[in-house]
Tab-separated table of C-alpha atoms in Angstrom:
chain	number	residue	atom	x	y	z
A	1242	MET	CA	75.190	66.380	87.511
A	1243	ALA	CA	74.048	69.689	86.269
A	1244	ARG	CA	73.715	70.261	82.696
A	1245	ARG	CA	76.340	72.721	81.504
A	1246	ARG	CA	74.620	75.344	79.379
A	1247	THR	CA	76.585	77.270	76.660
A	1248	THR	CA	75.942	79.299	73.547
A	1249	PHE	CA	79.456	79.179	72.582
A	1250	ASP	CA	80.492	78.253	68.848
A	1251	LEU	CA	82.196	74.893	68.369
A	1252	THR	CA	85.793	75.342	67.117
A	1253	LEU	CA	86.437	72.224	65.038
A	1254	PRO	CA	89.465	70.923	63.001
A	1255	GLU	CA	89.530	71.933	59.408
A	1256	ARG	CA	87.521	69.731	57.168
A	1257	ASP	CA	89.174	67.038	54.935
A	1258	SER	CA	87.654	67.663	51.627
A	1259	ARG	CA	87.994	64.149	50.543
A	1260	MET	CA	85.704	62.960	53.664
A	1261	PRO	CA	81.814	63.231	53.335
A	1262	ALA	CA	80.651	66.392	55.315
A	1263	TYR	CA	78.496	64.363	57.819
A	1264	ARG	CA	81.466	61.827	58.513
A	1265	TRP	CA	83.857	64.745	59.199
A	1266	LEU	CA	81.534	66.503	61.725
A	1267	TYR	CA	80.726	63.206	63.365
A	1268	ALA	CA	84.298	62.406	63.786
A	1269	ALA	CA	85.292	65.972	64.951
A	1270	VAL	CA	82.598	66.376	67.446
A	1271	ARG	CA	83.269	62.555	68.933
A	1272	ALA	CA	87.009	63.603	69.202
A	1273	GLU	CA	85.883	66.836	71.135
A	1274	ILE	CA	84.160	64.769	73.490
A	1275	LEU	CA	86.725	61.916	74.007
A	1276	GLU	CA	89.464	64.235	74.602
A	1277	GLY	CA	87.610	66.097	77.216
A	1278	ARG	CA	87.144	69.376	75.633
A	1279	LEU	CA	83.358	69.039	75.523
A	1280	LYS	CA	82.466	67.897	79.040
A	1281	PRO	CA	79.703	65.461	80.180
A	1282	GLY	CA	76.576	67.444	80.465
A	1283	ALA	CA	77.734	70.297	78.092
A	1284	GLN	CA	74.894	71.647	75.789
A	1285	LEU	CA	75.816	71.452	71.981
A	1286	PRO	CA	74.911	74.041	69.502
A	1287	SER	CA	71.541	73.564	67.558
A	1288	SER	CA	71.877	72.064	64.253
A	1289	ARG	CA	70.701	75.112	62.679
A	1290	ASP	CA	73.462	77.031	64.352
A	1291	LEU	CA	76.158	74.619	63.500
A	1292	ALA	CA	74.969	74.300	60.004
A	1293	GLU	CA	75.318	78.056	59.482
A	1294	GLN	CA	78.771	78.080	61.184
A	1295	TYR	CA	80.357	75.737	58.936
A	1296	ASP	CA	78.392	76.384	56.014
A	1297	LEU	CA	76.952	73.052	55.718
A	1298	ALA	CA	73.147	71.714	55.141
A	1299	ARG	CA	71.149	71.196	57.988
A	1300	GLY	CA	70.237	67.700	57.104
A	1301	THR	CA	74.039	66.988	57.134
A	1302	VAL	CA	74.342	68.093	60.779
A	1303	VAL	CA	71.266	66.123	61.760
A	1304	ILE	CA	72.678	62.972	60.263
A	1305	ALA	CA	75.792	63.477	62.262
A	1306	PHE	CA	73.959	63.982	65.559
A	1307	GLN	CA	71.814	60.827	64.974
A	1308	GLN	CA	74.841	58.896	64.605
A	1309	LEU	CA	76.397	60.079	67.583
A	1310	GLU	CA	73.231	59.677	69.665
A	1311	SER	CA	72.899	56.195	68.606
A	1312	GLU	CA	76.485	55.403	69.662
A	1313	GLY	CA	75.658	56.973	73.143
A	1314	TYR	CA	77.777	60.065	72.748
A	1315	ILE	CA	74.815	62.646	72.858
A	1316	ALA	CA	71.190	62.773	73.853
A	1317	GLY	CA	68.482	64.955	72.550
A	1318	THR	CA	65.892	66.367	74.690
A	1319	VAL	CA	62.544	67.978	72.931
A	1320	GLY	CA	62.244	71.550	73.817
A	1321	SER	CA	65.610	71.731	75.450
A	1322	GLY	CA	68.536	70.909	73.129
A	1323	THR	CA	71.132	68.443	72.707
A	1324	TYR	CA	73.449	67.508	75.477
A	1325	VAL	CA	76.835	65.302	75.753
A	1326	SER	CA	75.890	62.089	77.514
A	1327	LYS	CA	76.685	62.064	81.333
A	1328	VAL	CA	78.033	58.408	80.793
A	1329	LEU	CA	80.108	57.686	77.658
A	1330	PRO	CA	80.423	54.136	76.025
A	1331	ASP	CA	83.290	52.801	78.198
A	1332	ASP	CA	84.746	50.643	75.364
A	1333	LEU	CA	85.491	53.593	73.376
A	1334	LEU	CA	87.047	55.741	75.934
A	1335	HIS	CA	90.857	56.467	75.487
A	1336	VAL	CA	92.555	54.509	78.239
A	1337	PRO	CA	96.008	56.118	79.377
A	1338	ARG	CA	98.662	53.731	79.251
A	1339	ASP	CA	100.445	52.732	82.311
A	1340	PRO	CA	102.847	55.702	83.193
A	1341	ARG	CA	105.279	52.809	84.397
A	1342	ARG	CA	105.712	51.682	80.696
A	1343	GLN	CA	106.043	54.884	79.081
A	1344	PRO	CA	109.632	56.175	78.145
A	1345	ALA	CA	111.098	58.609	80.556
A	1346	ARG	CA	110.710	62.110	79.418
A	1347	THR	CA	113.010	65.175	80.367
A	1348	LYS	CA	110.905	68.155	81.147
A	1349	PRO	CA	111.858	71.420	79.521
A	1350	ARG	CA	113.743	73.709	82.002
A	1351	ARG	CA	111.676	76.849	82.615
A	1352	ARG	CA	113.184	80.014	82.613
A	1353	VAL	CA	111.494	82.664	84.727
A	1354	SER	CA	112.480	86.268	85.386
A	1355	ASP	CA	114.446	87.027	89.078
A	1356	TYR	CA	110.954	88.572	90.396
A	1357	ALA	CA	109.259	85.325	89.844
A	1358	GLY	CA	112.245	83.165	91.375
A	1359	ARG	CA	112.306	85.504	94.592
A	1360	VAL	CA	108.291	85.835	95.187
A	1361	THR	CA	106.402	83.864	97.764
A	1362	LEU	CA	102.986	82.983	98.239
A	1363	PHE	CA	101.023	84.950	100.309
A	1364	PRO	CA	98.444	82.616	101.876
A	1365	PRO	CA	94.850	83.649	101.308
A	1366	TYR	CA	92.369	84.086	104.336
A	1367	ALA	CA	91.752	80.763	106.067
A	1368	ALA	CA	88.364	79.301	106.886
A	1369	HIS	CA	86.388	79.895	109.988
A	1370	PRO	CA	86.765	83.671	110.497
A	1371	GLY	CA	84.379	83.663	113.673
A	1372	ARG	CA	86.782	81.054	115.443
A	1373	ALA	CA	88.891	82.334	118.516
A	1374	PHE	CA	91.261	84.149	118.028
A	1375	ARG	CA	91.221	84.884	114.134
A	1376	ALA	CA	93.106	88.033	113.727
A	1377	ASN	CA	92.921	90.716	111.179
A	1378	VAL	CA	89.203	90.003	110.121
A	1379	PRO	CA	86.348	92.345	110.954
A	1380	ALA	CA	82.755	90.959	112.088
A	1381	LEU	CA	81.483	89.754	108.902
A	1382	ASP	CA	78.246	88.728	110.217
A	1383	LEU	CA	77.566	92.131	111.263
A	1384	PHE	CA	78.088	93.696	108.066
A	1385	PRO	CA	74.914	95.326	106.507
A	1386	THR	CA	74.859	93.096	103.284
A	1387	THR	CA	71.345	94.020	102.566
A	1388	LEU	CA	71.919	97.584	102.443
A	1389	TRP	CA	75.121	97.088	100.268
A	1390	ALA	CA	72.858	94.781	98.021
A	1391	GLN	CA	70.352	97.765	97.748
A	1392	ILE	CA	73.292	100.329	96.738
A	1393	ALA	CA	74.864	97.839	94.305
A	1394	GLY	CA	71.241	96.877	92.702
A	1395	ARG	CA	70.410	100.790	92.555
A	1396	ARG	CA	73.837	101.238	90.690
A	1397	LEU	CA	73.235	98.562	88.313
A	1398	ARG	CA	69.801	99.516	87.273
A	1399	ARG	CA	71.125	103.172	86.381
A	1400	LEU	CA	74.262	101.841	85.062
A	1401	SER	CA	75.753	104.368	82.776
A	1402	THR	CA	78.195	104.226	79.737
A	1403	THR	CA	80.766	105.793	81.849
A	1404	LEU	CA	80.951	103.113	84.420
A	1405	LEU	CA	80.923	100.257	81.519
A	1406	LEU	CA	83.871	102.058	79.734
A	1407	GLY	CA	86.080	102.432	82.975
A	1408	SER	CA	88.234	105.434	84.489
A	1409	GLY	CA	91.758	106.536	84.796
A	1410	ALA	CA	94.381	104.465	86.526
A	1411	MET	CA	94.099	106.715	89.526
A	1412	GLY	CA	90.350	105.632	89.968
A	1413	TYR	CA	86.942	106.622	90.072
A	1414	LEU	CA	87.113	110.516	90.890
A	1415	PRO	CA	84.001	110.723	92.947
A	1416	LEU	CA	85.341	108.013	95.269
A	1417	ARG	CA	88.735	109.879	95.423
A	1418	GLU	CA	86.920	113.110	96.504
A	1419	ALA	CA	84.988	111.032	99.038
A	1420	VAL	CA	88.142	109.493	100.467
A	1421	ALA	CA	89.998	112.733	100.321
A	1422	GLU	CA	87.275	114.474	102.506
A	1423	TYR	CA	87.229	111.279	105.089
A	1424	LEU	CA	90.952	111.219	105.432
A	1425	GLY	CA	91.440	115.000	106.012
A	1426	THR	CA	88.334	114.867	108.676
A	1427	SER	CA	89.134	111.651	110.687
A	1428	ARG	CA	93.030	111.080	109.867
A	1429	GLY	CA	94.546	114.580	109.520
A	1430	VAL	CA	95.766	113.681	106.218
A	1431	LYS	CA	96.721	116.539	103.962
A	1432	CYS	CA	95.561	116.075	100.434
A	1433	VAL	CA	93.545	116.621	97.541
A	1434	PRO	CA	91.501	114.130	95.565
A	1435	GLU	CA	93.817	114.396	92.822
A	1436	GLN	CA	96.726	113.103	95.034
A	1437	ILE	CA	94.608	109.482	95.969
A	1438	ALA	CA	95.124	106.450	93.736
A	1439	ILE	CA	92.407	104.013	94.380
A	1440	VAL	CA	94.311	100.710	94.715
A	1441	SER	CA	93.027	96.808	95.053
A	1442	GLY	CA	94.120	96.584	98.715
A	1443	MET	CA	97.297	97.322	100.606
A	1444	GLN	CA	99.255	94.511	98.621
A	1445	GLU	CA	98.843	96.849	95.383
A	1446	ALA	CA	99.974	99.830	97.636
A	1447	LEU	CA	103.051	97.897	98.368
A	1448	ASP	CA	103.914	96.561	94.994
A	1449	LEU	CA	103.319	100.062	93.463
A	1450	THR	CA	105.569	101.811	95.876
A	1451	ALA	CA	108.160	98.806	95.483
A	1452	ARG	CA	108.286	99.268	91.600
A	1453	ILE	CA	108.555	103.021	91.911
A	1454	PHE	CA	111.125	103.485	94.533
A	1455	LEU	CA	113.238	100.397	94.515
A	1456	ASN	CA	115.749	98.327	92.683
A	1457	SER	CA	117.540	95.027	93.348
A	1458	GLU	CA	119.572	95.208	96.396
A	1459	ASP	CA	118.378	98.628	97.581
A	1460	ARG	CA	117.670	98.860	101.283
A	1461	VAL	CA	114.314	98.961	103.016
A	1462	CYS	CA	113.762	99.421	106.597
A	1463	MET	CA	110.638	98.043	108.403
A	1464	GLU	CA	109.554	97.149	111.755
A	1465	ASP	CA	110.590	93.880	113.325
A	1466	PRO	CA	108.332	92.097	114.157
A	1467	GLY	CA	106.233	93.442	111.109
A	1468	TYR	CA	103.854	92.684	108.511
A	1469	ILE	CA	104.662	89.636	106.224
A	1470	GLY	CA	103.006	91.009	103.233
A	1471	ALA	CA	105.315	93.873	103.228
A	1472	THR	CA	108.108	91.565	103.432
A	1473	ILE	CA	106.889	89.367	100.405
A	1474	ALA	CA	106.494	92.457	98.478
A	1475	PHE	CA	109.739	94.132	99.236
A	1476	GLU	CA	111.801	91.098	98.908
A	1477	ALA	CA	110.028	90.033	95.422
A	1478	ALA	CA	111.309	93.553	94.239
A	1479	GLY	CA	115.016	92.454	95.261
A	1480	ALA	CA	115.452	94.616	98.151
A	1481	LYS	CA	117.458	93.982	101.291
A	1482	ILE	CA	115.091	94.491	104.269
A	1483	ILE	CA	116.638	95.661	107.465
A	1484	GLY	CA	114.537	95.024	110.739
A	1485	LEU	CA	114.234	97.721	113.175
A	1486	PRO	CA	113.006	96.741	116.787
A	1487	VAL	CA	109.967	97.932	118.374
A	1488	ASP	CA	109.382	99.059	121.817
A	1489	ARG	CA	106.776	100.915	123.700
A	1490	GLU	CA	107.106	104.139	121.786
A	1491	GLY	CA	107.046	102.356	118.324
A	1492	VAL	CA	109.867	101.602	115.852
A	1493	VAL	CA	113.333	102.372	117.428
A	1494	LEU	CA	115.359	104.539	114.990
A	1495	ARG	CA	118.989	103.322	114.586
A	1496	ARG	CA	121.038	105.554	112.423
A	1497	SER	CA	123.383	102.679	111.353
A	1498	SER	CA	120.526	100.593	110.278
A	1499	LEU	CA	118.567	103.818	108.342
A	1500	ARG	CA	121.823	104.613	106.580
A	1501	GLY	CA	121.550	104.285	102.934
A	1502	SER	CA	117.953	103.020	103.182
A	1503	ARG	CA	115.585	104.299	100.011
A	1504	LEU	CA	112.189	103.513	101.920
A	1505	VAL	CA	111.113	102.868	105.454
A	1506	TYR	CA	107.697	101.028	106.026
A	1507	VAL	CA	105.965	101.752	109.469
A	1508	THR	CA	102.317	101.175	110.912
A	1509	PRO	CA	102.750	104.303	113.391
A	1510	ALA	CA	98.949	104.438	114.582
A	1511	HIS	CA	98.817	100.728	115.584
A	1512	GLN	CA	101.873	98.770	115.073
A	1513	PHE	CA	101.495	95.387	113.291
A	1514	PRO	CA	101.438	93.121	115.191
A	1515	LEU	CA	102.653	94.574	118.485
A	1516	GLY	CA	99.634	97.173	118.801
A	1517	VAL	CA	101.709	100.166	120.060
A	1518	THR	CA	101.385	103.757	119.106
A	1519	MET	CA	104.468	105.636	117.751
A	1520	SER	CA	105.136	108.497	119.835
A	1521	LEU	CA	105.284	112.061	118.637
A	1522	SER	CA	108.968	112.325	119.119
A	1523	ARG	CA	109.689	109.278	117.195
A	1524	ARG	CA	107.523	110.428	114.356
A	1525	LEU	CA	109.189	113.851	114.171
A	1526	GLU	CA	112.833	112.078	114.307
A	1527	LEU	CA	111.783	109.847	111.459
A	1528	LEU	CA	110.658	112.603	109.383
A	1529	GLU	CA	113.825	114.748	110.034
A	1530	TRP	CA	115.871	111.699	108.856
A	1531	ALA	CA	113.878	111.261	105.581
A	1532	ARG	CA	114.170	114.823	104.923
A	1533	GLN	CA	117.687	114.865	105.255
A	1534	SER	CA	118.405	111.403	103.459
A	1535	GLY	CA	115.903	111.881	100.573
A	1536	ALA	CA	114.238	108.603	101.495
A	1537	MET	CA	110.455	107.867	101.481
A	1538	ILE	CA	108.328	106.533	104.270
A	1539	LEU	CA	105.360	104.219	103.440
A	1540	GLU	CA	102.731	104.908	106.239
A	1541	ASP	CA	100.381	101.924	106.554
A	1542	ASP	CA	97.113	102.813	108.386
A	1543	TYR	CA	95.641	99.353	108.172
A	1544	ASP	CA	92.894	99.498	110.826
A	1545	SER	CA	93.178	102.979	112.852
A	1546	GLU	CA	89.332	103.555	112.192
A	1547	TYR	CA	88.968	101.522	115.331
A	1548	ARG	CA	90.065	103.487	118.408
A	1549	TYR	CA	88.663	102.550	121.863
A	1550	SER	CA	90.285	104.809	124.356
A	1551	GLY	CA	92.306	107.838	124.346
A	1552	ARG	CA	92.498	110.837	121.811
A	1553	PRO	CA	92.597	109.854	118.059
A	1554	VAL	CA	96.229	109.914	116.779
A	1555	PRO	CA	96.669	111.988	113.408
A	1556	ALA	CA	98.320	110.553	110.645
A	1557	LEU	CA	102.167	110.659	110.373
A	1558	GLN	CA	101.750	112.111	106.839
A	1559	GLY	CA	99.772	115.192	108.542
A	1560	LEU	CA	103.069	116.232	110.326
A	1561	ASP	CA	105.035	116.020	106.998
A	1562	GLN	CA	106.255	119.156	105.779
A	1563	ASN	CA	108.764	117.961	102.838
A	1564	ASP	CA	106.283	115.244	100.976
A	1565	CYS	CA	108.516	112.592	102.418
A	1566	VAL	CA	105.346	110.265	103.085
A	1567	LEU	CA	103.164	107.926	101.387
A	1568	PHE	CA	99.885	107.304	103.144
A	1569	ALA	CA	97.886	104.025	102.561
A	1570	GLY	CA	95.005	102.218	103.889
A	1571	SER	CA	92.385	99.481	102.854
A	1572	PHE	CA	88.645	99.094	103.352
A	1573	SER	CA	89.322	95.238	103.558
A	1574	LYS	CA	89.915	95.291	107.217
A	1575	VAL	CA	87.185	97.739	107.965
A	1576	LEU	CA	84.271	96.434	105.985
A	1577	PHE	CA	85.140	92.941	104.240
A	1578	PRO	CA	88.214	90.985	102.840
A	1579	SER	CA	86.681	90.223	99.296
A	1580	LEU	CA	86.205	94.056	98.675
A	1581	ARG	CA	89.583	94.573	97.190
A	1582	LEU	CA	89.844	98.474	97.409
A	1583	GLY	CA	92.207	100.790	99.162
A	1584	TYR	CA	93.867	104.178	98.784
A	1585	LEU	CA	97.203	105.418	98.604
A	1586	VAL	CA	97.980	109.143	98.859
A	1587	VAL	CA	100.936	110.400	97.125
A	1588	PRO	CA	102.852	113.559	97.087
A	1589	ARG	CA	101.636	115.694	94.321
A	1590	ASP	CA	104.887	115.692	92.215
A	1591	LEU	CA	104.776	111.929	91.957
A	1592	VAL	CA	101.228	111.571	90.880
A	1593	PRO	CA	102.096	111.332	87.169
A	1594	THR	CA	104.536	108.478	88.066
A	1595	PHE	CA	102.098	106.709	90.027
A	1596	ASP	CA	99.435	107.234	87.214
A	1597	ALA	CA	101.509	105.870	84.586
A	1598	VAL	CA	102.782	102.584	86.546
A	1599	LYS	CA	99.189	101.820	87.616
A	1600	SER	CA	98.090	102.247	84.036
A	1601	ALA	CA	100.959	99.481	82.895
A	1602	THR	CA	99.917	97.097	85.803
A	1603	ASN	CA	96.302	96.590	86.701
A	1604	ARG	CA	94.767	99.554	85.006
A	1605	HIS	CA	92.177	100.214	87.636
A	1606	ALA	CA	90.018	98.597	90.220
A	1607	SER	CA	86.463	97.307	89.287
A	1608	LEU	CA	84.536	100.709	88.651
A	1609	LEU	CA	81.259	99.294	89.811
A	1610	ASP	CA	82.705	98.258	92.968
A	1611	GLN	CA	84.264	101.724	93.532
A	1612	ALA	CA	80.998	103.466	92.622
A	1613	VAL	CA	79.077	101.239	95.438
A	1614	LEU	CA	81.782	102.173	97.934
A	1615	CYS	CA	81.335	105.690	96.958
A	1616	ASP	CA	77.672	105.911	97.711
A	1617	PHE	CA	78.144	103.552	100.783
A	1618	ILE	CA	80.461	106.326	102.177
A	1619	VAL	CA	78.562	109.412	100.612
A	1620	GLU	CA	75.338	108.682	102.044
A	1621	GLY	CA	76.760	108.333	105.532
A	1622	HIS	CA	76.515	104.351	105.847
A	1623	PHE	CA	80.257	104.097	106.270
A	1624	GLY	CA	80.254	106.236	109.133
A	1625	ARG	CA	77.365	104.789	110.910
A	1626	HIS	CA	79.124	101.278	110.384
A	1627	LEU	CA	82.285	102.347	111.839
A	1628	ARG	CA	80.500	103.700	114.848
A	1629	ARG	CA	78.330	100.737	115.295
A	1630	MET	CA	81.520	98.451	115.177
A	1631	ARG	CA	83.580	100.563	117.229
A	1632	GLN	CA	81.112	99.843	119.965
A	1633	VAL	CA	80.849	96.087	119.259
A	1634	TYR	CA	84.725	95.580	119.116
A	1635	ALA	CA	85.436	97.706	122.323
A	1636	GLU	CA	82.858	95.401	124.149
A	1637	ARG	CA	84.560	92.291	122.729
A	1638	LEU	CA	88.166	93.607	123.885
A	1639	SER	CA	86.935	94.095	127.233
A	1640	ILE	CA	85.695	90.560	127.430
A	1641	LEU	CA	88.982	89.217	126.182
A	1642	ILE	CA	90.832	91.257	128.678
A	1643	GLU	CA	88.525	90.248	131.694
A	1644	SER	CA	88.305	86.450	130.714
A	1645	ALA	CA	92.115	86.414	130.346
A	1646	ARG	CA	92.675	88.201	133.601
A	1647	GLN	CA	90.590	85.301	135.305
A	1648	ARG	CA	91.685	82.416	133.551
A	1649	LEU	CA	95.094	83.256	131.997
A	1650	ALA	CA	96.897	84.854	134.988
A	1651	GLY	CA	100.698	83.669	134.986
A	1652	LEU	CA	100.395	81.907	131.660
A	1653	LEU	CA	99.703	84.787	129.184
A	1654	ASP	CA	99.874	88.483	129.777
A	1655	VAL	CA	97.135	90.136	127.362
A	1656	SER	CA	98.252	93.670	126.427
A	1657	PRO	CA	95.531	96.496	126.701
A	1658	ILE	CA	95.301	98.466	123.545
A	1659	GLU	CA	93.873	101.512	122.435
A	1660	ALA	CA	93.010	100.540	118.850
A	1661	GLY	CA	92.634	97.697	116.239
A	1662	LEU	CA	91.089	94.288	115.582
A	1663	GLN	CA	93.604	92.360	117.600
A	1664	THR	CA	95.902	92.535	120.554
A	1665	VAL	CA	98.918	90.613	121.859
A	1666	GLY	CA	99.151	88.180	124.634
A	1667	TRP	CA	102.783	87.823	126.179
A	1668	LEU	CA	104.194	84.470	127.176
A	1669	PRO	CA	106.607	83.607	130.021
A	1670	ALA	CA	110.242	83.986	129.041
A	1671	GLY	CA	111.456	80.762	127.316
A	1672	VAL	CA	108.060	79.620	126.166
A	1673	ASP	CA	107.884	79.108	122.241
A	1674	GLY	CA	104.933	80.557	120.847
A	1675	LYS	CA	104.669	78.302	117.740
A	1676	ARG	CA	104.650	75.446	119.966
A	1677	VAL	CA	101.687	76.874	122.030
A	1678	ALA	CA	99.921	77.772	118.649
A	1679	LYS	CA	100.062	74.290	117.766
A	1680	ALA	CA	98.638	73.031	120.715
A	1681	ALA	CA	95.891	75.644	120.747
A	1682	ALA	CA	95.009	74.556	117.139
A	1683	ALA	CA	94.456	71.152	118.447
A	1684	ARG	CA	91.737	72.606	120.567
A	1685	LYS	CA	90.236	74.508	117.697
A	1686	VAL	CA	91.579	77.908	119.064
A	1687	HIS	CA	93.558	79.940	116.211
A	1688	VAL	CA	96.607	82.087	117.427
A	1689	THR	CA	99.831	83.220	115.718
A	1690	ALA	CA	103.134	83.273	117.523
A	1691	LEU	CA	104.702	86.798	117.416
A	1692	SER	CA	108.024	85.135	116.304
A	1693	ALA	CA	106.113	84.403	113.065
A	1694	TYR	CA	106.328	88.141	112.169
A	1695	SER	CA	109.850	88.385	113.187
A	1696	ARG	CA	113.084	88.286	111.262
A	1697	GLY	CA	115.171	86.791	114.034
A	1698	PRO	CA	114.922	85.496	117.546
A	1699	MET	CA	112.902	87.334	120.071
A	1700	GLU	CA	113.643	87.957	123.469
A	1701	ARG	CA	110.288	86.934	124.647
A	1702	ASP	CA	107.476	85.420	122.730
A	1703	GLY	CA	103.943	86.088	122.385
A	1704	LEU	CA	100.501	85.375	120.701
A	1705	GLN	CA	98.429	87.486	118.321
A	1706	LEU	CA	94.754	87.346	119.347
A	1707	GLY	CA	92.028	88.562	117.245
A	1708	PHE	CA	88.788	89.696	118.696
A	1709	ALA	CA	86.765	91.755	116.253
A	1710	ALA	CA	85.235	88.809	114.320
A	1711	ILE	CA	84.701	86.724	117.601
A	1712	ASP	CA	81.459	86.664	119.592
A	1713	PRO	CA	81.551	86.814	123.276
A	1714	HIS	CA	80.572	83.240	123.658
A	1715	GLU	CA	83.420	82.099	121.520
A	1716	ILE	CA	85.932	84.522	123.150
A	1717	ARG	CA	85.028	82.845	126.424
A	1718	ARG	CA	85.535	79.229	125.093
A	1719	GLY	CA	88.627	80.084	123.138
A	1720	ILE	CA	90.117	81.469	126.406
A	1721	ARG	CA	89.254	78.335	128.362
A	1722	GLU	CA	90.745	75.994	125.510
A	1723	LEU	CA	93.808	78.380	125.371
A	1724	ALA	CA	94.300	77.928	129.335
A	1725	ILE	CA	94.448	73.798	128.595
A	1726	ALA	CA	96.878	74.382	125.737
A	1727	LEU	CA	99.093	76.661	127.541
A	1728	SER	CA	99.187	74.169	130.441
A	1729	ALA	CA	99.549	71.243	128.292
A	1730	THR	CA	102.705	73.007	126.916
A	1731	GLY	CA	104.420	73.459	130.139
A	1732	THR	CA	103.691	76.918	130.869
A	1733	SER	CA	103.676	77.238	134.632
A	1734	PRO	CA	101.525	79.882	136.228
A	1735	GLY	CA	103.534	82.206	138.052
A	1736	ARG	CA	104.763	85.977	138.230
A	1737	VAL	CA	104.804	87.268	134.446
A	1738	VAL	CA	107.347	89.920	134.058
């Protein structure tokens, strides 16, 4: 067991004036050890420091330590210090009583908020990011970690009191300026740096939006199937979610469903999880409805940086003439998941509100991370990384589609997509995607059934297939194993309609 080094002070119980000082110190330290607050291998303060802390003679501390050492509780090493013994005297340890013989106790009833009662766990990223066909993850092995470490090291060496102090709730201004320039150039977003809030990722953007626009029982419309993280955030706020179907032109805008909604959440550039792009006519229709109703639109632009064919699709926000759209994105999908940084572009008149709410919640994201990311963008590394990854991902997508054409014909109809980190494979009618996913998992292939993202039954199920983090060899292996899993579930080759 590695020794636990610490320079923390020891907090001991108040001394009984009737007890000799050395005896009190011995008993107090022994109790800390036996009750587990001082762990085996933990380093104790020096006798000099302990004497000064409790206004004792150093000889008193030495006597108490000698007694503890003789009984096997601590061990001293010349030139290193005094440590809690790794193996304590067995006969003096507290042995817990048999819980079956203890009288039953009634646990106090916990009272939590309505929010705490509604919120559900959003699972973390699972292991094996490079296994076929893990979705929503970039190629982490191709990220320039050495370059990132150099930039971070340079920032640390030149660390200023400004970075140590913090920033305003909306984030580090140089990063907001860099993001505003990037979004205006590459996504057609109309904004100035003051409109950008740096958030800790898409979940914070969703949470902020819910806090500001939604009360309990308010209606929120979102795509169905759609992003589970948005569902969790809105349901935790007490909103009533109305699912809108998705077709080849994106979300289907049913007036009866939209009526009375305070917010519409959409992924127009690359619908999650189906991958379709919202048509211009649908975009204009949604904007006109928002103008007339006074509702807000939250545009999630989660991975549109990676487009492999066709013309770049401008953001819905860039078409907005009435400040109805909130535009959000995250660097987690583009760079690496543990970088908890993203952005939320808000209308000018709402900046003070978002500033106030952020200041009362997480205050601001790590300023050092913001500064490193800012340098990464401003120095051109971000753009070069995007261009490199776009080529890599386009190649992997091509391999996936070709391998599926050769081995999965009649079993799975893989959709060609123009952007993103994953695509969709449609199953024959009547085949249960969750059952297929379970069979694939047994063959070390990770796929997610589209029905897992839906609020109700789907006319036809399918599988979400990630390719960005998967190398060509693993893509081909995954296709072979998926073909076996599909056959094992009774999926029959034939014409897929």
